[in-house]
Coordinates of C-alpha atoms in Angstrom, one line a residue:
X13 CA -82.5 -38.4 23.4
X14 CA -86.1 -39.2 23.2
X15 CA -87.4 -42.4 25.5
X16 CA -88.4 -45.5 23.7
X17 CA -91.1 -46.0 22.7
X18 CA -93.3 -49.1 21.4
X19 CA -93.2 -49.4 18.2
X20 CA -96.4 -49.1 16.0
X21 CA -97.8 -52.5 14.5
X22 CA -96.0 -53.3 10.9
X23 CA -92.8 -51.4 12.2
X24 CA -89.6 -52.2 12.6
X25 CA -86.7 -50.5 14.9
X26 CA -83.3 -50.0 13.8
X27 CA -81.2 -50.2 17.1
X28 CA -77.7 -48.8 17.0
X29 CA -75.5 -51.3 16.3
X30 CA -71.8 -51.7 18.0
X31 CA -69.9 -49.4 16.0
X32 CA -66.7 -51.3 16.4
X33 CA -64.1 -52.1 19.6
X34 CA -66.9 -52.4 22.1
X35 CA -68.1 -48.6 21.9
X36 CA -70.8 -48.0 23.7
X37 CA -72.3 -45.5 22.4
X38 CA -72.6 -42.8 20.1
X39 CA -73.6 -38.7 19.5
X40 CA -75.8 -38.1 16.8
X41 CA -74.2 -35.2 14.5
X42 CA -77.4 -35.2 12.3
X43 CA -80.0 -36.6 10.7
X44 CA -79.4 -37.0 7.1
X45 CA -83.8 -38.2 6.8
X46 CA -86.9 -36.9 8.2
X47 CA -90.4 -38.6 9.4
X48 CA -92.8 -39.9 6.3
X49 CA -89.1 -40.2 4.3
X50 CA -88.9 -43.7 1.9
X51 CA -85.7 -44.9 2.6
X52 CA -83.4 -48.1 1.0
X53 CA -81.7 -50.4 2.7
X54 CA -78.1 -49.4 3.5
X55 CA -79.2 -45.7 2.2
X56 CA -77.4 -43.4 5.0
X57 CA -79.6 -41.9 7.7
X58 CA -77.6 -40.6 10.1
X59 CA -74.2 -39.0 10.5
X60 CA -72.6 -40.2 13.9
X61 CA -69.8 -39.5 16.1
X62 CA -68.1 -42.4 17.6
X63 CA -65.0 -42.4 20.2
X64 CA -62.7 -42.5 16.5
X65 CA -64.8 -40.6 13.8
X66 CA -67.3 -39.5 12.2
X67 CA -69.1 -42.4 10.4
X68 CA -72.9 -42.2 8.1
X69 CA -74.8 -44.8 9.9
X70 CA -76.9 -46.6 7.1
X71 CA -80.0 -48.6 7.5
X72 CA -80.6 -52.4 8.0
X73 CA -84.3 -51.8 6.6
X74 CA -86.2 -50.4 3.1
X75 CA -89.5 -48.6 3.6
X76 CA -91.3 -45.5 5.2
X77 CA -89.5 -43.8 8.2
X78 CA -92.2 -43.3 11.0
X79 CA -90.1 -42.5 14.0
X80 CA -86.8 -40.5 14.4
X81 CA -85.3 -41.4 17.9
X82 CA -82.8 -38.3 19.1
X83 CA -82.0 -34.8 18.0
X84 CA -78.6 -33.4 17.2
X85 CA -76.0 -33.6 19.9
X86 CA -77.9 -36.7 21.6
X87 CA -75.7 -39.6 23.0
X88 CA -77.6 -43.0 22.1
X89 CA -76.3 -45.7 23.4
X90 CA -75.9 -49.0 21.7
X91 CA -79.1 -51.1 21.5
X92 CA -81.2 -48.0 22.1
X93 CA -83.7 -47.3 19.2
X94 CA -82.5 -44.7 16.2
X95 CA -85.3 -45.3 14.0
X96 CA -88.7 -46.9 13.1
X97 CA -89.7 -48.1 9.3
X98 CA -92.9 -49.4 7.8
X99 CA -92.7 -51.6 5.1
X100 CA -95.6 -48.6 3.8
X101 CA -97.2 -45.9 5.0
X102 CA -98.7 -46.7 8.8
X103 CA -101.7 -45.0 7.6
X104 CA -104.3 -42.9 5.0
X105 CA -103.7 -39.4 6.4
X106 CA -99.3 -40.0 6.3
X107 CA -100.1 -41.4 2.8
X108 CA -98.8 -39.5 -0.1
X109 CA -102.6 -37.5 -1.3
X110 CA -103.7 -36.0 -3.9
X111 CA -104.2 -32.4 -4.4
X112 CA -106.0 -30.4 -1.4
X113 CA -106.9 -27.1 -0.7
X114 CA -104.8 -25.8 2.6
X115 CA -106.9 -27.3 5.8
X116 CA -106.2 -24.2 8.6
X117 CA -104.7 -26.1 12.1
X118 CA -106.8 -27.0 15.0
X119 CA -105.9 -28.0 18.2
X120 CA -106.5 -31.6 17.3
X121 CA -104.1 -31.2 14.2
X122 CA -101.0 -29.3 15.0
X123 CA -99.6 -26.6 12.4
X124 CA -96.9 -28.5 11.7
X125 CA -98.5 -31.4 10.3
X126 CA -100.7 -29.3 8.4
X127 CA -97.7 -28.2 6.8
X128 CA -96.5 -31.3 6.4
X129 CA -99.6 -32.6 4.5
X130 CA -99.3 -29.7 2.4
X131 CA -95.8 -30.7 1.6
X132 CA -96.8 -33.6 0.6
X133 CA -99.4 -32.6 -1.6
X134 CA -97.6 -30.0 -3.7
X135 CA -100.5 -27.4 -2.2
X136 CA -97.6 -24.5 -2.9
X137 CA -98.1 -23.3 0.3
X138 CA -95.2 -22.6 2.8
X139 CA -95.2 -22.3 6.4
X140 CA -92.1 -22.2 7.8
X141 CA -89.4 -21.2 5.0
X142 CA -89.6 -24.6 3.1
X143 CA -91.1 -25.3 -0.6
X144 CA -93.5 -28.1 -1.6
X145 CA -93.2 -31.1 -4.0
X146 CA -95.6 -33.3 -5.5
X147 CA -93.7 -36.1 -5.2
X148 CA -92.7 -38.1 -1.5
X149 CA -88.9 -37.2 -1.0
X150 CA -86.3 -40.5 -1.3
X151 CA -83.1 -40.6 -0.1
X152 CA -81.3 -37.9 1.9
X153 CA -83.3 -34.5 1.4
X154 CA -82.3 -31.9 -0.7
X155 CA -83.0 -27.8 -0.2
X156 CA -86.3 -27.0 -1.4
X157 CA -87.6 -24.4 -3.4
X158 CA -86.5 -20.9 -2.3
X159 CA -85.7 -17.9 -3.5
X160 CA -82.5 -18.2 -4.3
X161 CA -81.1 -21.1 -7.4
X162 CA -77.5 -22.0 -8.1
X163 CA -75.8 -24.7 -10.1
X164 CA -74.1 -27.7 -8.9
X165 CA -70.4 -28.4 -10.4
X166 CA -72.3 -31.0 -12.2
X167 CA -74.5 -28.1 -14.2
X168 CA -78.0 -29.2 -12.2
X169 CA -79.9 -26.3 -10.8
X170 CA -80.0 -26.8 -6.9
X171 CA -82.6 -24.9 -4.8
X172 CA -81.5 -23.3 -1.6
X173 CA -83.5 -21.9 1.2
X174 CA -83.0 -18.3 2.0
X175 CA -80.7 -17.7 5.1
X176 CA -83.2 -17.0 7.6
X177 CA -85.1 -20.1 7.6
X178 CA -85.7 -21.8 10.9
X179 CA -86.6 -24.7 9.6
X180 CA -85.0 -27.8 11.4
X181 CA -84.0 -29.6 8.5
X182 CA -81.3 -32.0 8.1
X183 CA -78.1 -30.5 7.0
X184 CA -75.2 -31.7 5.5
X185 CA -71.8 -30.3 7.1
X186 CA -69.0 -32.6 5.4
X187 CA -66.3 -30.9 7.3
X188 CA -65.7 -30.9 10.9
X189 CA -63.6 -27.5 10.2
X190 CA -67.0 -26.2 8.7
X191 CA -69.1 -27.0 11.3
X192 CA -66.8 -25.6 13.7
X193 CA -66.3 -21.9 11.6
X194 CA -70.3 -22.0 12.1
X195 CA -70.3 -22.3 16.0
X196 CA -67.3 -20.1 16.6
X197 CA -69.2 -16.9 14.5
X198 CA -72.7 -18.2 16.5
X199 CA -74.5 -19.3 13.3
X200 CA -77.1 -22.0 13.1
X201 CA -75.9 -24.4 10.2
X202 CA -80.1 -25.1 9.6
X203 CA -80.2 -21.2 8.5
X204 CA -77.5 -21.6 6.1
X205 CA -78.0 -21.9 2.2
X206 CA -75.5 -24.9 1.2
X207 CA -74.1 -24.3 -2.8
X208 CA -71.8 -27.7 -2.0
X209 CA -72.0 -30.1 -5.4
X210 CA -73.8 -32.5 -3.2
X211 CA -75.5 -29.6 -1.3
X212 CA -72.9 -30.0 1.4
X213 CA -72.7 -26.7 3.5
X214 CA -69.3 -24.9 2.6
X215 CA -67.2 -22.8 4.3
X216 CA -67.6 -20.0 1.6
X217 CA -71.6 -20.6 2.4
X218 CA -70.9 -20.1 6.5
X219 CA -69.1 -16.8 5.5
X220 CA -71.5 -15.2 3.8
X221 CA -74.2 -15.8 6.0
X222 CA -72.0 -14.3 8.7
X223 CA -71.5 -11.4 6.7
X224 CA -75.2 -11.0 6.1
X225 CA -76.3 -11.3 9.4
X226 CA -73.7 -8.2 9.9
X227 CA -74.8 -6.1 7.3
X228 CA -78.5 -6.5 8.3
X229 CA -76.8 -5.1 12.4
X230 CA -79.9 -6.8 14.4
X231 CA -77.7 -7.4 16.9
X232 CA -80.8 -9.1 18.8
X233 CA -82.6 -10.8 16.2
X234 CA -79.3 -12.0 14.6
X235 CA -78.5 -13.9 18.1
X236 CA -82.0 -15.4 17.8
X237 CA -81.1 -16.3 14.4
X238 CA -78.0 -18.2 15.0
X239 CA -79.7 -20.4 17.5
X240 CA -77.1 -19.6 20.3
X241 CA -78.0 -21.5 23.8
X242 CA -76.0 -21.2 27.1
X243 CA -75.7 -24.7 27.3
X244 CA -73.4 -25.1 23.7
X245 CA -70.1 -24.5 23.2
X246 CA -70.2 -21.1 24.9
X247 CA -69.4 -19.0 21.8
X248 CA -72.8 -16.9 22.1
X249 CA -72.7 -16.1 25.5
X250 CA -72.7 -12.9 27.1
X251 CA -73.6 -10.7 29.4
X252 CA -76.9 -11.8 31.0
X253 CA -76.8 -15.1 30.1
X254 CA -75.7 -18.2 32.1
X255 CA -77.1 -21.6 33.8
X256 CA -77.7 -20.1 36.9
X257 CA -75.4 -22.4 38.8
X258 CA -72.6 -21.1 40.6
X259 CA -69.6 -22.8 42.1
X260 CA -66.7 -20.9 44.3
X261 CA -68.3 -17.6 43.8
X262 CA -68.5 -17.9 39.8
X263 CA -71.2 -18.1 37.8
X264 CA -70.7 -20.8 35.5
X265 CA -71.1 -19.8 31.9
X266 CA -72.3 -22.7 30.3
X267 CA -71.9 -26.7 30.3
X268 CA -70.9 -28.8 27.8
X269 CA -71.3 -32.6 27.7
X270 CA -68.1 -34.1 26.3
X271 CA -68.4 -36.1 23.0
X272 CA -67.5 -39.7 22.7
X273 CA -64.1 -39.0 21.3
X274 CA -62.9 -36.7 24.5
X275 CA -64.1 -39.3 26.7
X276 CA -62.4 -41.7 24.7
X277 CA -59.0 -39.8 25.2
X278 CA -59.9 -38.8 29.0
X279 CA -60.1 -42.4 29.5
X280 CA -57.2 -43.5 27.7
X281 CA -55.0 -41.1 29.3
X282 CA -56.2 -41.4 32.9
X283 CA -55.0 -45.2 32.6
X284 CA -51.8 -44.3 31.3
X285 CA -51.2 -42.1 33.7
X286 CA -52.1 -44.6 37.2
X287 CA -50.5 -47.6 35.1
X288 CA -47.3 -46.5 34.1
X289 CA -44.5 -45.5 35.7
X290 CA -43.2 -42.9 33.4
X291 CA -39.6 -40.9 33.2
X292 CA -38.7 -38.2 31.0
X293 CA -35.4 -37.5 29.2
X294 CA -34.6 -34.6 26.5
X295 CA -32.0 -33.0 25.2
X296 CA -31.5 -29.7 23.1
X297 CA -30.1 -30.8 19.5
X298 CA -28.5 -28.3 16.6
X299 CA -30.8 -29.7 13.2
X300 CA -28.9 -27.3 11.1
X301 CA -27.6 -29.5 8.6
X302 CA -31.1 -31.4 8.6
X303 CA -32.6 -28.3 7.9
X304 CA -30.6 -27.5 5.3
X305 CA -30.0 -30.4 3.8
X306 CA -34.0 -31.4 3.5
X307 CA -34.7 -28.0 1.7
X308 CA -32.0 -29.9 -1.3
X309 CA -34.3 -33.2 -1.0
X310 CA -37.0 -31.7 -3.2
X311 CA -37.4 -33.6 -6.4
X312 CA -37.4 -30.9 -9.4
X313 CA -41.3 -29.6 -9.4
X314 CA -41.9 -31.5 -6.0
X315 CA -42.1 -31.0 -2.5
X316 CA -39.1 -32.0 -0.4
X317 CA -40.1 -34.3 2.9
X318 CA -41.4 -33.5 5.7
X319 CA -39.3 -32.7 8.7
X320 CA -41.7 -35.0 10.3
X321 CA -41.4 -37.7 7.9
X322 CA -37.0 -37.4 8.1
X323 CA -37.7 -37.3 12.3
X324 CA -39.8 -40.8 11.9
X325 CA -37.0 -42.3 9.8
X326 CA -34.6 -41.7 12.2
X327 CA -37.0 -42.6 15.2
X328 CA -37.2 -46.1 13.6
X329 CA -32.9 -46.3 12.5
X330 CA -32.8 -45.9 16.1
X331 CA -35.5 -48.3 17.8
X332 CA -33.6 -50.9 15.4
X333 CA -30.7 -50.9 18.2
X334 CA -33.1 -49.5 21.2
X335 CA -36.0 -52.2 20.3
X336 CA -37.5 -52.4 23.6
X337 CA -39.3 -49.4 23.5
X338 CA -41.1 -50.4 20.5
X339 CA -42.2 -53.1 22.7
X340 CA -45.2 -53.7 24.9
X341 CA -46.2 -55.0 28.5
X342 CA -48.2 -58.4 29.0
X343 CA -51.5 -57.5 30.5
X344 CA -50.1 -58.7 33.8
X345 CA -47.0 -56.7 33.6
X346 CA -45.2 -59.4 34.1
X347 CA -43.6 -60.2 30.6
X348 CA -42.3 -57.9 27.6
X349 CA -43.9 -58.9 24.2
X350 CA -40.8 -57.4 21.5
X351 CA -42.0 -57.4 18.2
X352 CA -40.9 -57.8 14.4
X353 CA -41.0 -54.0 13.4
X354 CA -42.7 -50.8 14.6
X355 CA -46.8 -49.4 13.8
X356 CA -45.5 -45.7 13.9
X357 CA -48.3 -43.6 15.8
X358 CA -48.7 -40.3 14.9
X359 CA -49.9 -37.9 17.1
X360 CA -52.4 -35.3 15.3
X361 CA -54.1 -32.4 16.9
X362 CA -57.8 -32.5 14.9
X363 CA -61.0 -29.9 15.7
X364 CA -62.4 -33.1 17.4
X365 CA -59.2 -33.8 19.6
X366 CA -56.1 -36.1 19.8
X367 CA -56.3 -38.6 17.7
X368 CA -53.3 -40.9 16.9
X369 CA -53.2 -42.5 13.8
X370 CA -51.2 -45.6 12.7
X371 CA -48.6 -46.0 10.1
X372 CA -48.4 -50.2 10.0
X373 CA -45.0 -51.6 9.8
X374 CA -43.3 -48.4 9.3
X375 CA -39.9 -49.7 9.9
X376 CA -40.2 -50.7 6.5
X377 CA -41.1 -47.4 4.6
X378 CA -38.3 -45.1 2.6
X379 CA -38.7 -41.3 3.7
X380 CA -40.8 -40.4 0.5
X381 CA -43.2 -43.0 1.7
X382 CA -43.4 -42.1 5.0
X383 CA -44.0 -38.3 3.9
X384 CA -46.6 -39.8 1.8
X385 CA -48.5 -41.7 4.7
X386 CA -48.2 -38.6 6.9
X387 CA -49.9 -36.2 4.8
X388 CA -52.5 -38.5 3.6
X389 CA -53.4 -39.7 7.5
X390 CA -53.4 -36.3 8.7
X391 CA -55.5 -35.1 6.2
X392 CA -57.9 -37.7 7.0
X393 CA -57.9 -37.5 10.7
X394 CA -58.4 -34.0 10.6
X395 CA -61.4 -34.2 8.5
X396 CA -63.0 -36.5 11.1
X397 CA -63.6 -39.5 8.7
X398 CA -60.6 -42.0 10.0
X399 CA -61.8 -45.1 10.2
X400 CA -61.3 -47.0 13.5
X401 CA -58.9 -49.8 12.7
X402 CA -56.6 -47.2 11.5
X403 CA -56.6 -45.5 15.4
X404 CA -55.0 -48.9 16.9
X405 CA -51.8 -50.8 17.1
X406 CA -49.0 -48.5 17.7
X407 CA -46.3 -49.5 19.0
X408 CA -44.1 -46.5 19.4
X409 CA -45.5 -42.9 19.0
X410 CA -43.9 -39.4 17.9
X411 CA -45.2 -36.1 18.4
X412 CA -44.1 -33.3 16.8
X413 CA -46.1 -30.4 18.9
X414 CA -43.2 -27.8 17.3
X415 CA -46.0 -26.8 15.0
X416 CA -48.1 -25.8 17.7
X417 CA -45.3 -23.3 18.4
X418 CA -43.9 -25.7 21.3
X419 CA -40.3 -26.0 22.5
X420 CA -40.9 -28.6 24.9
X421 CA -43.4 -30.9 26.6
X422 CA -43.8 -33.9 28.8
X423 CA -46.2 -36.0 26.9
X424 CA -48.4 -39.0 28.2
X425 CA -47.6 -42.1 27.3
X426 CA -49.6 -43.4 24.3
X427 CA -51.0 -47.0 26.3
X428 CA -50.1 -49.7 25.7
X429 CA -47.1 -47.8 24.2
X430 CA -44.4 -48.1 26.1
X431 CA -42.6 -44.9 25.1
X432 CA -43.3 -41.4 23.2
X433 CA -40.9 -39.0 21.8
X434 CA -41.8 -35.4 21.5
X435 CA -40.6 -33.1 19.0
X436 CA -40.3 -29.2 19.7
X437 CA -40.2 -25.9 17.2
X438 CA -36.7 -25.8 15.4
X439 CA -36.0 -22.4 15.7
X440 CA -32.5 -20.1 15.6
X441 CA -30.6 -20.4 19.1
X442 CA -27.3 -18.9 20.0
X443 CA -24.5 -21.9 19.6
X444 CA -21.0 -22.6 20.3
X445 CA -19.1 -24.4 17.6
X446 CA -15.4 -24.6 17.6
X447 CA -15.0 -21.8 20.4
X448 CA -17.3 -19.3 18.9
X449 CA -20.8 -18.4 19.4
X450 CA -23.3 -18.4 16.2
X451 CA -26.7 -18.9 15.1
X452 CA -27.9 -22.1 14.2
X453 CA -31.3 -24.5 14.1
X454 CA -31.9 -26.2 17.2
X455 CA -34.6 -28.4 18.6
X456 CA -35.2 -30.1 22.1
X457 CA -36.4 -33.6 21.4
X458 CA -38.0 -35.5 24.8
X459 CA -38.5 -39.0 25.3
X460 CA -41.3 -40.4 28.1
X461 CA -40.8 -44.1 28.8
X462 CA -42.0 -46.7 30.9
X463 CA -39.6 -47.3 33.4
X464 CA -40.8 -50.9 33.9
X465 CA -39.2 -51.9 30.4
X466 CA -35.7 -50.0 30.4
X467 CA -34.1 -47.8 32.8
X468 CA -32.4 -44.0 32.3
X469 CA -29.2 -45.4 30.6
X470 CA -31.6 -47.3 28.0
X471 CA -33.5 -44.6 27.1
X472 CA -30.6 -42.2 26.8
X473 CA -28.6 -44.6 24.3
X474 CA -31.9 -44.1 22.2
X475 CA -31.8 -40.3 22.7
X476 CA -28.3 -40.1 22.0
X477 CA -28.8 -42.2 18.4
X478 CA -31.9 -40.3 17.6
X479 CA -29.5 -36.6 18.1
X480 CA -26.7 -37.9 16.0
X481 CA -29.0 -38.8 12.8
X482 CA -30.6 -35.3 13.5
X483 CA -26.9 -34.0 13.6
X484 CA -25.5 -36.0 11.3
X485 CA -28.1 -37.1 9.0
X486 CA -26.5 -38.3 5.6
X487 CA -25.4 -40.9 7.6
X488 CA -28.6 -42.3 7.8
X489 CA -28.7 -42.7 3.9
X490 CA -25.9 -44.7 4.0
X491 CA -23.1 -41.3 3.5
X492 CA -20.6 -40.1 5.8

């Protein structure tokens, strides 16, 4: 991040606000505005990555941007400056002018603002892969004119820069699973031509420029291309490369600072884990008739439930007679706070990491509306845009990790949770029934609980309620 500097006279500085639950601090994704830019106030400059999403940071101020304060993947911390606007332009020669012939560079005035004077005054000329207007830009930039034109869903020609530009313009990458298709093939998302309707970089866009980069073979120039570093998330490293640092005999490979949300999580989970005394019991349960039975809860032309969303039900059947671990611990430890209902976390495994999402006063939900929360805050956490109050107040968490292709697992504690049950893979097991051995659906279920509010016997009379719905489950729609 760039150090502060004073402001120039008629300027104001946007300093980054607190995002929300005393963060304190932020990484900057990208800039969605450049320098000499007229921005509004609340217009979007900035796409930001907080310890619970990823948020467009919009501005306090109206005017001409004179000072950009970080580059992508900075951390800035709260009250550090982001960006510095004039009420007009600070001066003649950042004015908007009329038309000039090209002025060559000197050493007094750099190439780059040569080019961006040229920009500015429609002179036609390009210097480093970007057209000209005649007009000052407003609002978040769009690709200039290049060689290539497509048509926005909306039927409005958009320009596109071709795929080799170098240009350090701001991007828009919507999608976290976008951005992260880009890093893993080792492509720079500033070289890529966006066709998004709102000139959003797709993933059909990342994958053909991959595949032009290997048609074109270049090994070498295509590396320099795709703006690979040591120092990134290590996907275009190789032989030769490196940081030089070595430790036990290694060489290390590459570092990577952690973002906001991992240290979030590294935090949260390092206090659960020197605060609570946790125990773990499991048991291996035959989900046969579940499973068969949810495949005949599909409404005609609809989807039937989620096994996560029948699980959930019968989490919350049974924390109706087991309420204490739905319960939480006084910040002295010294009391047990019950409460009238359950905020169903769910556990969700996103590009960005664990996040753990809250269905409020789930207790309350049929199983059709708890499928339909599910979905809808998975989908959302996984495309990094959950907003913060909906990461807080659980009060009892599942986590089915059977889709990771998991049997079994000792989870951490969720704090201030006081308990977490784990669901494995249901898969085909050899079973006895009646004497003989056959094939049938099983899944281990776990439960880690805080042995300050129950003991063993407690949590097994939940485990035990929990395997008969799973066993037995029309009788948890009222059926024997």
């Amino acid at each position: 991040m760039s150090t502060p500097v004073q402001p120039q006279t008629g300027t104001r500085v946007f300093r980054l606000p607190d995002l929300g639950e005393g963060l304190t601090e932020a990484g900057l994704v990208q800039w969605l505005v450049a320098v000499g830019d007229t921005i509004t106030t609340d217009q979007p400059i900035a796409e930001v990555e907080t310890a619970k999403s990823i948020v467009e940071l919009p501005s306090p101020f109206a005017g001409v941007i004179t000072a950009l304060h970080g580059t992508a993947g900075d951390t800035i911390d709260v009250g550090a400056p982001v960006l510095e606007v004039a009420d007009s332009p600070p001066s003649p020669s950042s004015a908007v002018a009329p038309p000039a012939p090209a002025t060559p560079a000197s050493p007094a005035q750099p190439e780059h603002e040569v080019y961006r004077e040229e920009e500015r005054a429609g002179s036609g000329n390009v210097l480093i892969g970007y057209g000209t207007t005649a007009r000052p830009s407003k609002g978040r930039r769009r690709p200039p004119v290049a060689s290539t034109t497509i048509h926005s869903a909306s039927g409005t020609p958009v320009d596109t820069p071709p795929y080799g530009s170098s240009e350090r313009r701001p991007v828009a990458v919507r999608s976290p699973l976008v951005r992260r298709l880009a890093r893993d093939l080792g492509l720079d998302v500033h070289s890529i031509a966006a066709t998004g309707a709102d000139g959003a970089i797709t993933r059909a866009d990342v994958l053909r420029a991959a595949v032009d980069g290997a048609v074109d073979q270049a090994v070498g120039a295509s590396a320099g291309r795709s703006g690979r570093t040591t120092t990134g998330t290590g996907a275009g490293t190789g032989e030769g490369t490196g940081t030089g640092e070595t430790v036990d005999g290694l060489q290390v490979r590459a570092r990577e600072r952690m973002s906001p949300l991992r240290k979030a999580v590294s935090a949260k989970l390092s206090r659960s884990r020197s605060e609570i005394p946790e125990a773990t019991v499991w048991v291996d349960v035959d989900a046969t008739e579940l499973w068969d039975l949810r495949a005949r809860m599909a409404p005609e032309g609809g989807k039937a439930p989620s096994v996560t969303a029948l699980l959930a039900r019968f989490v919350l059947l049974a924390l109706e007679d087991y309420p204490v671990l739905a319960s939480r611990l006084s910040e002295n430890g010294d009391e047990i706070l019950a409460f009238d209902g359950v905020n169903l976390g769910i556990a969700a495994d996103t590009d960005r990491g664990l996040l753990v999402p809250v269905v409020p006063r789930a207790h309350a939900l049929s199983v059709t509306q708890l499928d339909t929360a599910l979905r809808e805050l998975t989908t959302t956490a996984r495309s990094g845009t959950m907003p913060p109050e909906r990461l807080r107040g659980s009060t009892f968490t599942l986590n089915n990790y059977g889709g990771l292709g998991v049997d079994g697992s000792a989870a951490i504690i969720n704090h201030p949770d006081v308990a977490i049950l784990g669901i494995g893979r249901i898969i085909e097991r050899p079973w006895v029934v009646d004497g003989a051995i056959v094939a049938r659906r099983v899944v281990q279920i776990s439960l880690v609980f805080d042995h300050r509010v129950c003991d063993g016997g407690y949590a097994a009379g939940f485990l035990r309620r929990v395997t008969e719905l799973i066993e037995h489950p029309l009788r948890a729609f009222g059926r024997v």
